[in-house]
Amino acid sequence: MLRAPVLDYSADEALTKSEHDEQRWWIAELLRRALSLELRCATDLARLWQQQGRAAPARDLLAPTYTRFTEGFATADLKAAKVLLATFG
């Protein structure tokens, strides 16, 4: 699974720190974490829907999230999403 680096700040603290210290990289890190979590959730829900015979909605849910990634395709989460998407044809 794709794991974000461990930070010593909560999301709210990181945003406050980035605004105070003008360290905008914190915002990018938070967005990466959010996208990773979105992919994980979309993959799990798409897998459930596929098992329930709802392949089209499952593909429509997962595909847009997967295509937002531009790197990290060797990670377990992206590999799992790709395999699941391939089952939809």
Tab-separated table of C-alpha atoms in Angstrom:
chain	number	residue	atom	x	y	z
A	1	MET	CA	0.000	0.000	0.000
A	2	LEU	CA	1.072	3.541	-0.651
A	3	ARG	CA	2.149	5.126	2.602
A	4	ALA	CA	2.715	8.825	3.108
A	5	PRO	CA	5.717	9.850	5.172
A	6	VAL	CA	5.019	10.261	8.859
A	7	LEU	CA	4.727	13.894	9.893
A	8	ASP	CA	4.593	15.280	13.389
A	9	TYR	CA	1.621	17.521	12.566
A	10	SER	CA	-2.087	17.012	12.088
A	11	ALA	CA	-3.643	18.331	8.869
A	12	ASP	CA	-4.886	21.481	10.597
A	13	GLU	CA	-1.527	22.092	12.237
A	14	ALA	CA	0.285	21.598	8.931
A	15	LEU	CA	-1.949	24.106	7.162
A	16	THR	CA	-1.490	26.635	9.939
A	17	LYS	CA	2.278	26.077	9.904
A	18	SER	CA	2.460	26.424	6.115
A	19	GLU	CA	0.590	29.726	6.257
A	20	HIS	CA	2.639	31.037	9.170
A	21	ASP	CA	6.053	29.924	7.917
A	22	GLU	CA	5.183	30.354	4.242
A	23	GLN	CA	6.287	26.790	3.635
A	24	ARG	CA	3.934	25.861	0.854
A	25	TRP	CA	5.338	22.351	0.517
A	26	TRP	CA	3.136	21.315	3.450
A	27	ILE	CA	0.066	21.953	1.325
A	28	ALA	CA	1.411	19.743	-1.451
A	29	GLU	CA	2.129	17.003	1.080
A	30	LEU	CA	-1.399	17.214	2.450
A	31	LEU	CA	-2.838	16.998	-1.049
A	32	ARG	CA	-0.715	13.921	-1.824
A	33	ARG	CA	-1.964	12.267	1.333
A	34	ALA	CA	-5.556	13.121	0.494
A	35	LEU	CA	-5.230	11.743	-3.037
A	36	SER	CA	-3.662	8.532	-1.722
A	37	LEU	CA	-6.525	8.082	0.717
A	38	GLU	CA	-9.037	8.854	-2.020
A	39	LEU	CA	-7.488	6.161	-4.221
A	40	ARG	CA	-7.543	3.610	-1.425
A	41	CYS	CA	-11.204	4.332	-0.665
A	42	ALA	CA	-12.210	4.364	-4.332
A	43	THR	CA	-10.445	1.044	-4.921
A	44	ASP	CA	-12.158	-0.605	-1.960
A	45	LEU	CA	-15.590	0.701	-2.918
A	46	ALA	CA	-15.086	-0.176	-6.587
A	47	ARG	CA	-14.105	-3.715	-5.585
A	48	LEU	CA	-17.263	-4.023	-3.486
A	49	TRP	CA	-19.443	-2.699	-6.292
A	50	GLN	CA	-17.804	-5.080	-8.747
A	51	GLN	CA	-18.625	-8.006	-6.436
A	52	GLN	CA	-22.220	-6.765	-6.362
A	53	GLY	CA	-22.383	-6.760	-10.168
A	54	ARG	CA	-22.122	-2.983	-10.494
A	55	ALA	CA	-19.052	-2.864	-12.755
A	56	ALA	CA	-19.901	0.324	-14.655
A	57	PRO	CA	-20.350	2.524	-11.549
A	58	ALA	CA	-17.247	0.926	-10.045
A	59	ARG	CA	-15.150	1.810	-13.088
A	60	ASP	CA	-16.641	5.311	-13.210
A	61	LEU	CA	-15.670	5.839	-9.576
A	62	LEU	CA	-12.131	4.488	-9.737
A	63	ALA	CA	-10.882	5.616	-13.157
A	64	PRO	CA	-10.885	9.401	-12.528
A	65	THR	CA	-9.005	9.016	-9.260
A	66	TYR	CA	-6.426	6.686	-10.788
A	67	THR	CA	-5.763	9.013	-13.714
A	68	ARG	CA	-4.937	11.914	-11.365
A	69	PHE	CA	-1.672	10.188	-10.407
A	70	THR	CA	1.466	11.123	-12.306
A	71	GLU	CA	3.984	9.051	-10.329
A	72	GLY	CA	4.230	6.216	-7.874
A	73	PHE	CA	2.893	3.537	-10.202
A	74	ALA	CA	5.093	0.902	-8.553
A	75	THR	CA	3.217	1.291	-5.239
A	76	ALA	CA	0.836	-1.386	-4.062
A	77	ASP	CA	-2.204	0.924	-4.054
A	78	LEU	CA	-1.731	2.044	-7.650
A	79	LYS	CA	-0.952	-1.497	-8.798
A	80	ALA	CA	-4.137	-2.755	-7.133
A	81	ALA	CA	-6.214	0.001	-8.734
A	82	LYS	CA	-4.719	-0.752	-12.153
A	83	VAL	CA	-5.470	-4.464	-11.845
A	84	LEU	CA	-9.030	-3.728	-10.776
A	85	LEU	CA	-9.539	-1.267	-13.631
A	86	ALA	CA	-8.269	-3.895	-16.096
A	87	THR	CA	-11.035	-6.268	-14.978
A	88	PHE	CA	-13.639	-3.793	-16.190
A	89	GLY	CA	-12.425	-4.162	-19.783
